[in-house]
mmCIF file of C-alpha atoms in Angstrom:
data_model
loop_
_atom_site.group_PDB
_atom_site.id
_atom_site.type_symbol
_atom_site.label_atom_id
_atom_site.label_comp_id
_atom_site.label_asym_id
_atom_site.label_seq_id
_atom_site.Cartn_x
_atom_site.Cartn_y
_atom_site.Cartn_z
ATOM 1 C CA SER A 1 88.357 78.084 73.662
ATOM 2 C CA ASP A 2 87.105 81.214 75.394
ATOM 3 C CA GLY A 3 87.138 83.510 72.378
ATOM 4 C CA MET A 4 90.117 85.427 73.766
ATOM 5 C CA THR A 5 92.958 83.001 73.116
ATOM 6 C CA ARG A 6 93.891 84.608 69.769
ATOM 7 C CA LEU A 7 94.512 88.305 70.171
ATOM 8 C CA PRO A 8 96.309 90.607 67.751
ATOM 9 C CA GLU A 9 99.913 91.425 68.556
ATOM 10 C CA VAL A 10 100.313 94.823 70.238
ATOM 11 C CA LYS A 11 102.710 96.907 68.159
ATOM 12 C CA HIS A 12 102.603 99.936 70.462
ATOM 13 C CA ASP A 13 100.558 101.014 73.465
ATOM 14 C CA THR A 14 100.537 104.733 74.256
ATOM 15 C CA ALA A 15 99.678 104.366 77.962
ATOM 16 C CA GLN A 16 102.469 101.823 78.457
ATOM 17 C CA GLY A 17 104.825 103.890 76.296
ATOM 18 C CA SER A 18 104.125 106.910 78.492
ATOM 19 C CA PHE A 19 104.794 104.807 81.609
ATOM 20 C CA LEU A 20 108.169 103.609 80.309
ATOM 21 C CA LEU A 21 109.257 107.102 79.337
ATOM 22 C CA ASN A 22 108.046 108.697 82.592
ATOM 23 C CA PRO A 23 106.849 106.232 85.276
ATOM 24 C CA LEU A 24 106.231 109.040 87.800
ATOM 25 C CA ARG A 25 103.585 110.765 85.687
ATOM 26 C CA LYS A 26 100.292 110.956 87.624
ATOM 27 C CA SER A 27 97.718 110.504 84.859
ATOM 28 C CA ARG A 28 97.893 108.346 81.749
ATOM 29 C CA GLU A 29 94.488 109.336 80.384
ATOM 30 C CA LEU A 30 94.724 110.016 76.662
ATOM 31 C CA ALA A 31 93.519 113.637 76.999
ATOM 32 C CA ASP A 32 96.125 114.377 79.669
ATOM 33 C CA LEU A 33 98.914 112.843 77.602
ATOM 34 C CA VAL A 34 98.189 115.178 74.694
ATOM 35 C CA GLY A 35 97.433 118.182 76.921
ATOM 36 C CA MET A 36 93.718 118.477 76.223
ATOM 37 C CA GLU A 37 90.764 118.996 78.601
ATOM 38 C CA SER A 38 88.840 115.980 77.297
ATOM 39 C CA ILE A 39 88.439 113.870 74.165
ATOM 40 C CA ASP A 40 84.847 112.946 73.294
ATOM 41 C CA ASP A 41 85.094 112.676 69.508
ATOM 42 C CA PRO A 42 86.396 109.220 68.341
ATOM 43 C CA LYS A 43 88.147 110.853 65.333
ATOM 44 C CA LEU A 44 89.970 113.198 67.688
ATOM 45 C CA ALA A 45 90.946 110.241 69.888
ATOM 46 C CA ILE A 46 92.446 108.350 66.937
ATOM 47 C CA SER A 47 94.346 111.460 65.840
ATOM 48 C CA ALA A 48 95.656 111.948 69.423
ATOM 49 C CA ILE A 49 96.836 108.309 69.601
ATOM 50 C CA TRP A 50 98.740 108.644 66.320
ATOM 51 C CA THR A 51 100.361 111.881 67.502
ATOM 52 C CA LEU A 52 101.428 110.226 70.740
ATOM 53 C CA TYR A 53 102.634 107.135 68.881
ATOM 54 C CA ASP A 54 104.940 109.256 66.691
ATOM 55 C CA GLU A 55 106.321 111.162 69.694
ATOM 56 C CA GLN A 56 106.894 108.035 71.767
ATOM 57 C CA ARG A 57 108.415 106.054 68.892
ATOM 58 C CA GLN A 58 110.994 108.781 68.359
ATOM 59 C CA ALA A 59 111.722 108.941 72.101
ATOM 60 C CA LEU A 60 112.133 105.152 72.284
ATOM 61 C CA ASP A 61 114.317 105.109 69.149
ATOM 62 C CA ALA A 62 116.652 107.481 71.005
ATOM 63 C CA LEU A 63 116.735 105.047 73.972
ATOM 64 C CA PRO A 64 117.424 101.614 72.434
ATOM 65 C CA GLU A 65 117.597 99.764 75.774
ATOM 66 C CA LEU A 66 114.208 101.125 76.835
ATOM 67 C CA SER A 67 112.859 100.336 73.384
ATOM 68 C CA ARG A 68 113.997 96.718 73.858
ATOM 69 C CA VAL A 69 112.102 96.531 77.179
ATOM 70 C CA ALA A 70 108.984 97.932 75.447
ATOM 71 C CA HIS A 71 109.054 95.612 72.427
ATOM 72 C CA THR A 72 110.284 92.381 73.999
ATOM 73 C CA MET A 73 108.565 92.581 77.399
ATOM 74 C CA ASP A 74 105.935 95.250 78.070
ATOM 75 C CA PHE A 75 103.974 95.312 74.797
ATOM 76 C CA PRO A 76 103.880 91.489 74.295
ATOM 77 C CA LEU A 77 102.602 91.148 77.884
ATOM 78 C CA ILE A 78 99.432 93.176 77.167
ATOM 79 C CA PRO A 79 97.485 90.392 75.316
ATOM 80 C CA VAL A 80 98.626 87.869 77.939
ATOM 81 C CA LEU A 81 97.160 89.989 80.742
ATOM 82 C CA ALA A 82 93.994 90.567 78.683
ATOM 83 C CA ARG A 83 93.485 86.782 78.433
ATOM 84 C CA MET A 84 94.099 86.385 82.191
ATOM 85 C CA GLU A 85 91.589 89.126 83.013
ATOM 86 C CA HIS A 86 89.015 87.705 80.632
ATOM 87 C CA ARG A 87 89.331 84.156 81.919
ATOM 88 C CA GLY A 88 89.314 85.153 85.584
ATOM 89 C CA ILE A 89 89.981 82.991 88.624
ATOM 90 C CA ARG A 90 87.569 80.612 90.307
ATOM 91 C CA LEU A 91 86.263 81.397 93.764
ATOM 92 C CA ASP A 92 84.709 78.805 96.072
ATOM 93 C CA VAL A 93 81.935 80.986 97.483
ATOM 94 C CA GLU A 94 80.933 78.265 99.979
ATOM 95 C CA VAL A 95 84.299 78.559 101.770
ATOM 96 C CA LEU A 96 83.733 82.290 102.291
ATOM 97 C CA SER A 97 80.105 81.780 103.272
ATOM 98 C CA GLY A 98 81.196 79.419 106.072
ATOM 99 C CA MET A 99 83.875 81.878 107.137
ATOM 100 C CA ASN A 100 81.352 84.698 107.199
ATOM 101 C CA GLU A 101 79.098 82.842 109.626
ATOM 102 C CA GLN A 102 82.058 82.078 111.889
ATOM 103 C CA LEU A 103 83.334 85.685 111.750
ATOM 104 C CA THR A 104 79.877 87.069 112.566
ATOM 105 C CA ARG A 105 79.771 84.851 115.684
ATOM 106 C CA ASP A 106 83.333 85.776 116.717
ATOM 107 C CA ILE A 107 82.732 89.514 116.229
ATOM 108 C CA ALA A 108 79.492 89.380 118.242
ATOM 109 C CA HIS A 109 81.341 87.560 121.055
ATOM 110 C CA ILE A 110 84.117 90.217 121.111
ATOM 111 C CA GLU A 111 81.513 93.028 121.060
ATOM 112 C CA GLN A 112 79.672 91.523 124.050
ATOM 113 C CA ARG A 113 82.900 91.226 126.067
ATOM 114 C CA MET A 114 83.667 94.889 125.347
ATOM 115 C CA TYR A 115 80.151 95.982 126.324
ATOM 116 C CA ASP A 116 80.561 94.095 129.610
ATOM 117 C CA MET A 117 83.866 95.875 130.288
ATOM 118 C CA ALA A 118 82.393 99.302 129.483
ATOM 119 C CA GLY A 119 79.135 98.625 131.327
ATOM 120 C CA TYR A 120 76.989 99.680 128.356
ATOM 121 C CA GLU A 121 76.605 99.117 124.600
ATOM 122 C CA PHE A 122 78.365 101.521 122.217
ATOM 123 C CA ASN A 123 79.466 101.690 118.557
ATOM 124 C CA ILE A 124 83.002 100.257 118.556
ATOM 125 C CA ALA A 125 83.565 101.548 115.011
ATOM 126 C CA SER A 126 82.887 105.141 116.117
ATOM 127 C CA PRO A 127 86.173 106.819 117.181
ATOM 128 C CA SER A 128 84.397 109.345 119.438
ATOM 129 C CA GLN A 129 82.276 106.710 121.231
ATOM 130 C CA LEU A 130 85.329 104.476 121.634
ATOM 131 C CA ALA A 131 87.377 107.401 123.011
ATOM 132 C CA ASP A 132 84.591 108.056 125.560
ATOM 133 C CA VAL A 133 84.779 104.450 126.738
ATOM 134 C CA LEU A 134 88.581 104.400 126.978
ATOM 135 C CA PHE A 135 89.318 107.794 128.470
ATOM 136 C CA THR A 136 86.116 108.782 130.318
ATOM 137 C CA LYS A 137 84.471 105.535 131.430
ATOM 138 C CA LEU A 138 87.594 103.360 131.923
ATOM 139 C CA GLN A 139 89.791 106.396 132.682
ATOM 140 C CA LEU A 140 92.859 105.137 130.806
ATOM 141 C CA SER A 141 95.825 107.524 130.755
ATOM 142 C CA THR A 142 95.725 110.153 128.005
ATOM 143 C CA PHE A 143 99.436 110.891 128.427
ATOM 144 C CA GLY A 144 101.031 111.156 124.964
ATOM 145 C CA ILE A 145 97.723 110.410 123.193
ATOM 146 C CA LYS A 146 97.047 112.576 120.110
ATOM 147 C CA ARG A 147 94.046 114.867 120.332
ATOM 148 C CA GLY A 148 92.079 116.043 117.283
ATOM 149 C CA LYS A 149 89.030 118.271 116.807
ATOM 150 C CA THR A 150 86.640 115.511 117.843
ATOM 151 C CA GLY A 151 88.630 114.294 120.863
ATOM 152 C CA TYR A 152 91.376 111.804 121.604
ATOM 153 C CA SER A 153 92.589 109.568 118.778
ATOM 154 C CA THR A 154 91.949 105.818 118.882
ATOM 155 C CA GLY A 155 94.196 104.994 115.915
ATOM 156 C CA GLN A 156 96.547 102.016 115.978
ATOM 157 C CA LYS A 157 99.568 104.098 117.046
ATOM 158 C CA GLU A 158 97.652 105.421 120.051
ATOM 159 C CA LEU A 159 96.367 101.944 120.948
ATOM 160 C CA ASP A 160 99.995 100.740 120.961
ATOM 161 C CA LYS A 161 100.708 103.307 123.713
ATOM 162 C CA LEU A 162 97.782 101.944 125.768
ATOM 163 C CA ARG A 163 98.707 98.276 125.415
ATOM 164 C CA GLY A 164 98.854 96.537 128.769
ATOM 165 C CA GLN A 165 96.717 99.182 130.525
ATOM 166 C CA HIS A 166 93.451 97.292 130.017
ATOM 167 C CA PRO A 167 92.335 94.021 128.312
ATOM 168 C CA ILE A 168 89.858 96.006 126.163
ATOM 169 C CA ILE A 169 92.788 97.222 123.983
ATOM 170 C CA GLU A 170 93.472 93.703 122.691
ATOM 171 C CA LEU A 171 89.756 93.211 122.005
ATOM 172 C CA ILE A 172 89.585 96.452 119.966
ATOM 173 C CA GLU A 173 92.470 95.207 117.807
ATOM 174 C CA GLN A 174 90.804 91.798 117.338
ATOM 175 C CA PHE A 175 87.483 93.488 116.471
ATOM 176 C CA ARG A 176 89.179 95.710 113.864
ATOM 177 C CA GLU A 177 91.104 92.831 112.293
ATOM 178 C CA LEU A 178 88.017 90.589 112.007
ATOM 179 C CA THR A 179 85.671 93.310 110.710
ATOM 180 C CA LYS A 180 88.283 94.362 108.129
ATOM 181 C CA LEU A 181 88.639 90.779 106.881
ATOM 182 C CA GLN A 182 84.871 90.391 106.774
ATOM 183 C CA ASN A 183 84.138 93.685 104.987
ATOM 184 C CA THR A 184 87.109 93.735 102.598
ATOM 185 C CA TYR A 185 87.156 90.101 101.516
ATOM 186 C CA VAL A 186 84.703 87.631 103.010
ATOM 187 C CA THR A 187 81.429 89.416 102.142
ATOM 188 C CA THR A 188 82.772 91.456 99.190
ATOM 189 C CA LEU A 189 84.570 88.895 96.996
ATOM 190 C CA PRO A 190 81.503 86.616 96.500
ATOM 191 C CA GLN A 191 79.556 89.634 95.168
ATOM 192 C CA GLN A 192 82.168 90.056 92.420
ATOM 193 C CA VAL A 193 81.958 86.621 90.781
ATOM 194 C CA ASP A 194 80.341 86.061 87.375
ATOM 195 C CA ASP A 195 77.780 83.344 86.588
ATOM 196 C CA GLN A 196 80.629 80.846 86.132
ATOM 197 C CA GLY A 197 81.842 81.540 89.661
ATOM 198 C CA ARG A 198 84.905 83.415 88.410
ATOM 199 C CA ILE A 199 86.290 86.706 89.595
ATOM 200 C CA HIS A 200 87.855 89.139 87.100
ATOM 201 C CA THR A 201 90.522 91.544 88.295
ATOM 202 C CA THR A 202 92.300 94.227 86.247
ATOM 203 C CA PHE A 203 96.088 93.990 86.054
ATOM 204 C CA ASN A 204 97.846 97.346 85.725
ATOM 205 C CA GLN A 205 101.241 97.590 84.078
ATOM 206 C CA ASP A 206 101.486 101.346 84.430
ATOM 207 C CA VAL A 207 100.729 102.118 88.086
ATOM 208 C CA ALA A 208 103.603 100.965 90.340
ATOM 209 C CA ALA A 209 106.667 103.142 89.628
ATOM 210 C CA THR A 210 108.938 100.098 90.177
ATOM 211 C CA GLY A 211 107.377 98.365 87.166
ATOM 212 C CA ARG A 212 105.560 95.669 89.157
ATOM 213 C CA LEU A 213 102.045 94.663 88.179
ATOM 214 C CA SER A 214 99.252 95.901 90.394
ATOM 215 C CA SER A 215 95.717 94.536 90.614
ATOM 216 C CA THR A 216 92.420 96.429 91.033
ATOM 217 C CA ASP A 217 88.652 95.792 91.236
ATOM 218 C CA PRO A 218 89.247 93.658 93.229
ATOM 219 C CA ASN A 219 92.873 93.801 94.330
ATOM 220 C CA LEU A 220 93.938 90.135 94.317
ATOM 221 C CA GLN A 221 97.501 90.957 95.381
ATOM 222 C CA ASN A 222 96.709 91.879 98.966
ATOM 223 C CA ILE A 223 94.837 88.776 100.097
ATOM 224 C CA PRO A 224 96.234 88.345 103.637
ATOM 225 C CA ILE A 225 98.709 85.563 104.437
ATOM 226 C CA ARG A 226 100.242 86.387 107.826
ATOM 227 C CA THR A 227 97.361 85.146 109.992
ATOM 228 C CA ASP A 228 95.499 81.813 109.999
ATOM 229 C CA LEU A 229 92.276 83.613 109.098
ATOM 230 C CA GLY A 230 93.961 85.398 106.210
ATOM 231 C CA ARG A 231 95.304 82.120 104.867
ATOM 232 C CA LYS A 232 91.804 80.660 105.078
ATOM 233 C CA ILE A 233 90.603 83.380 102.650
ATOM 234 C CA ARG A 234 93.243 82.207 100.162
ATOM 235 C CA GLU A 235 91.750 78.703 100.269
ATOM 236 C CA ALA A 236 88.615 80.103 98.601
ATOM 237 C CA PHE A 237 90.615 80.645 95.381
ATOM 238 C CA VAL A 238 90.536 77.293 93.600
ATOM 239 C CA PRO A 239 91.851 75.940 90.280
ATOM 240 C CA GLU A 240 89.434 74.747 87.594
ATOM 241 C CA GLU A 241 88.660 71.009 87.603
ATOM 242 C CA GLY A 242 91.723 69.071 86.392
ATOM 243 C CA ASN A 243 94.076 72.045 86.860
ATOM 244 C CA VAL A 244 96.484 72.950 89.644
ATOM 245 C CA PHE A 245 97.888 76.162 91.107
ATOM 246 C CA VAL A 246 101.651 76.653 90.857
ATOM 247 C CA SER A 247 103.319 78.943 93.379
ATOM 248 C CA ALA A 248 106.588 80.449 92.163
ATOM 249 C CA ASP A 249 108.691 83.107 93.829
ATOM 250 C CA TYR A 250 112.048 84.672 93.083
ATOM 251 C CA SER A 251 114.603 83.837 95.728
ATOM 252 C CA GLN A 252 116.046 87.123 97.078
ATOM 253 C CA PHE A 253 115.728 88.694 93.660
ATOM 254 C CA GLU A 254 116.779 92.256 94.599
ATOM 255 C CA LEU A 255 119.864 91.011 96.418
ATOM 256 C CA ARG A 256 120.996 88.937 93.440
ATOM 257 C CA LEU A 257 120.530 91.974 91.194
ATOM 258 C CA ALA A 258 122.454 94.156 93.651
ATOM 259 C CA ALA A 259 125.310 91.638 93.783
ATOM 260 C CA VAL A 260 125.615 91.653 89.964
ATOM 261 C CA LEU A 261 125.137 95.419 89.524
ATOM 262 C CA ALA A 262 127.675 96.197 92.247
ATOM 263 C CA GLY A 263 130.061 93.497 90.987
ATOM 264 C CA ASP A 264 130.314 91.981 94.485
ATOM 265 C CA GLU A 265 132.209 88.784 93.651
ATOM 266 C CA LYS A 266 131.908 87.431 97.206
ATOM 267 C CA MET A 267 128.124 87.770 97.184
ATOM 268 C CA ILE A 268 127.862 86.324 93.671
ATOM 269 C CA ASN A 269 129.916 83.294 94.748
ATOM 270 C CA ASP A 270 127.758 82.860 97.863
ATOM 271 C CA PHE A 271 124.597 82.860 95.751
ATOM 272 C CA ASN A 272 126.082 80.423 93.236
ATOM 273 C CA ALA A 273 127.100 78.115 96.068
ATOM 274 C CA GLY A 274 123.545 78.151 97.465
ATOM 275 C CA THR A 275 124.627 79.797 100.727
ATOM 276 C CA ASP A 276 121.928 81.222 103.029
ATOM 277 C CA ILE A 277 122.733 84.867 102.283
ATOM 278 C CA HIS A 278 120.960 86.278 105.357
ATOM 279 C CA ALA A 279 122.773 83.909 107.712
ATOM 280 C CA LYS A 280 126.073 84.645 105.929
ATOM 281 C CA THR A 281 125.533 88.414 106.321
ATOM 282 C CA ALA A 282 124.728 87.939 110.031
ATOM 283 C CA ALA A 283 127.875 85.830 110.494
ATOM 284 C CA GLU A 284 130.038 88.519 108.849
ATOM 285 C CA VAL A 285 128.468 91.462 110.675
ATOM 286 C CA TYR A 286 128.326 89.799 114.108
ATOM 287 C CA HIS A 287 131.705 88.052 113.627
ATOM 288 C CA VAL A 288 130.389 84.596 114.521
ATOM 289 C CA PRO A 289 130.729 81.253 112.684
ATOM 290 C CA LEU A 290 127.935 80.573 110.164
ATOM 291 C CA ASP A 291 126.581 77.616 112.146
ATOM 292 C CA GLN A 292 126.292 79.711 115.316
ATOM 293 C CA VAL A 293 124.063 82.469 113.882
ATOM 294 C CA THR A 294 120.879 82.813 115.967
ATOM 295 C CA LYS A 295 117.399 83.223 114.486
ATOM 296 C CA GLU A 296 117.237 86.789 115.793
ATOM 297 C CA GLN A 297 120.630 87.676 114.228
ATOM 298 C CA ARG A 298 119.495 86.237 110.883
ATOM 299 C CA ARG A 299 116.224 88.182 111.067
ATOM 300 C CA ARG A 300 118.073 91.471 111.605
ATOM 301 C CA ALA A 301 120.482 90.702 108.775
ATOM 302 C CA LYS A 302 117.516 90.006 106.489
ATOM 303 C CA VAL A 303 115.955 93.389 107.362
ATOM 304 C CA VAL A 304 119.266 95.105 106.581
ATOM 305 C CA ASN A 305 119.999 93.105 103.421
ATOM 306 C CA PHE A 306 116.795 94.360 101.813
ATOM 307 C CA GLY A 307 116.508 97.643 103.710
ATOM 308 C CA VAL A 308 119.843 99.252 102.868
ATOM 309 C CA LEU A 309 119.217 98.813 99.142
ATOM 310 C CA TYR A 310 116.208 101.084 99.564
ATOM 311 C CA GLY A 311 118.035 103.638 101.686
ATOM 312 C CA MET A 312 116.864 102.411 105.098
ATOM 313 C CA SER A 313 118.103 104.704 107.868
ATOM 314 C CA GLN A 314 119.086 103.836 111.430
ATOM 315 C CA HIS A 315 115.564 104.884 112.479
ATOM 316 C CA GLY A 316 113.952 102.508 110.006
ATOM 317 C CA LEU A 317 116.185 99.636 111.041
ATOM 318 C CA ALA A 318 115.727 100.320 114.754
ATOM 319 C CA ALA A 319 111.940 100.109 114.300
ATOM 320 C CA ALA A 320 111.999 97.073 111.988
ATOM 321 C CA ALA A 321 114.536 95.087 114.006
ATOM 322 C CA ASN A 322 113.348 96.294 117.429
ATOM 323 C CA THR A 323 116.729 97.666 118.469
ATOM 324 C CA SER A 324 118.241 100.971 119.616
ATOM 325 C CA PHE A 325 119.343 103.730 117.200
ATOM 326 C CA ALA A 326 122.975 103.302 118.236
ATOM 327 C CA GLU A 327 122.872 99.541 117.694
ATOM 328 C CA ALA A 328 121.124 99.980 114.341
ATOM 329 C CA GLN A 329 123.723 102.505 113.165
ATOM 330 C CA LYS A 330 126.539 100.187 114.274
ATOM 331 C CA PHE A 331 124.954 97.329 112.307
ATOM 332 C CA ILE A 332 124.618 99.458 109.137
ATOM 333 C CA ASP A 333 128.223 100.715 109.435
ATOM 334 C CA GLU A 334 129.512 97.165 109.876
ATOM 335 C CA TYR A 335 127.330 95.944 106.997
ATOM 336 C CA PHE A 336 128.897 98.456 104.622
ATOM 337 C CA ARG A 337 132.364 97.590 105.935
ATOM 338 C CA VAL A 338 131.926 93.953 104.879
ATOM 339 C CA ARG A 339 130.075 94.937 101.664
ATOM 340 C CA PRO A 340 132.166 97.858 100.329
ATOM 341 C CA SER A 341 131.090 97.264 96.715
ATOM 342 C CA ILE A 342 127.400 97.709 97.675
ATOM 343 C CA ARG A 343 128.296 100.988 99.448
ATOM 344 C CA ALA A 344 130.208 102.166 96.359
ATOM 345 C CA TYR A 345 127.319 101.185 94.041
ATOM 346 C CA ILE A 346 124.722 103.049 96.136
ATOM 347 C CA ASP A 347 126.951 106.150 96.370
ATOM 348 C CA ALA A 348 127.655 106.121 92.612
ATOM 349 C CA THR A 349 123.925 105.732 91.807
ATOM 350 C CA ILE A 350 122.971 108.652 94.063
ATOM 351 C CA LYS A 351 125.749 110.797 92.549
ATOM 352 C CA LYS A 352 124.591 109.988 89.010
ATOM 353 C CA ALA A 353 120.987 110.883 89.905
ATOM 354 C CA HIS A 354 122.211 114.158 91.424
ATOM 355 C CA ASP A 355 124.506 115.070 88.522
ATOM 356 C CA ASP A 356 122.430 113.875 85.539
ATOM 357 C CA GLY A 357 118.883 113.943 86.881
ATOM 358 C CA PHE A 358 118.332 110.261 86.054
ATOM 359 C CA VAL A 359 119.879 106.828 86.513
ATOM 360 C CA ALA A 360 120.163 104.077 83.935
ATOM 361 C CA VAL A 361 121.133 100.437 84.277
ATOM 362 C CA ALA A 362 122.420 98.289 81.430
ATOM 363 C CA VAL A 363 120.484 95.009 81.511
ATOM 364 C CA GLY A 364 121.060 91.601 79.989
#
């Protein structure tokens, strides 16, 4: 219907082939892949693609499992993404227009309150002017505050140290959050719609080293969700008349993979039985019955369940779970005591990477 529904099958894609064979490579420009400065001549470009195709086909033939990923997943996905990009997604510009008016009023109100506190008008977005207000005019403590060439820092980490010293700190944070929402999404997204009111992103298969899709121009994968205002921005994305949006999410996908890869029968059985895996982990680590696990205990277990798979240290856990280093280390030690197969799997993976220079996982 839109002229893009029938696309030729992709037999091989050299950018995607390069990504599969070396996902950490910085550039996937054709010239870089064949070691040339630039390629302006179309004949030269075609020749370079064929050269790359031959090299990559041989490399994939030597790695049958990777070849299967390329030919059954990655290459067939290319025309699907092309159709998605071409069709775009509808944006209700009126929703954002209403939000913009409200944000402009709210920001002006916050600015006025800050001017009143300082006793004069200043540019809140200017770090040096803001530092003058905080440390000269209001005389807040500079103890432990980073100092650069242009004066004291007013970054988020430094504001955290000043929290509670003066009500202006909270207003600065509100001002920054609202202006970021306004500039990044509310005023920018409506400028990117076509004459059908649709927005067209680009989906990248070869950017995130983990193999996830990423989205650019605009990035539609970072539309905020944690705050009420952020969620309001999401309401501007609407389905076409007669269609609906479907929201689907894997349930604890990495943990299920870890359970299978590590052969942790207990975890596999818990998943199959529909057990709340975070609550179960908390019960085992804290040595309390499952029905007596507190919300806070479950939250910490959730942080650890995902964190340890990515090599989270006691420092990382202490920060994420708001606990002491000693307590975090104790939690991690106890976690590995009740999940010995996960510990063994992580150790074996690290050893293989050290000894062989790569790791491989048999899938499916």
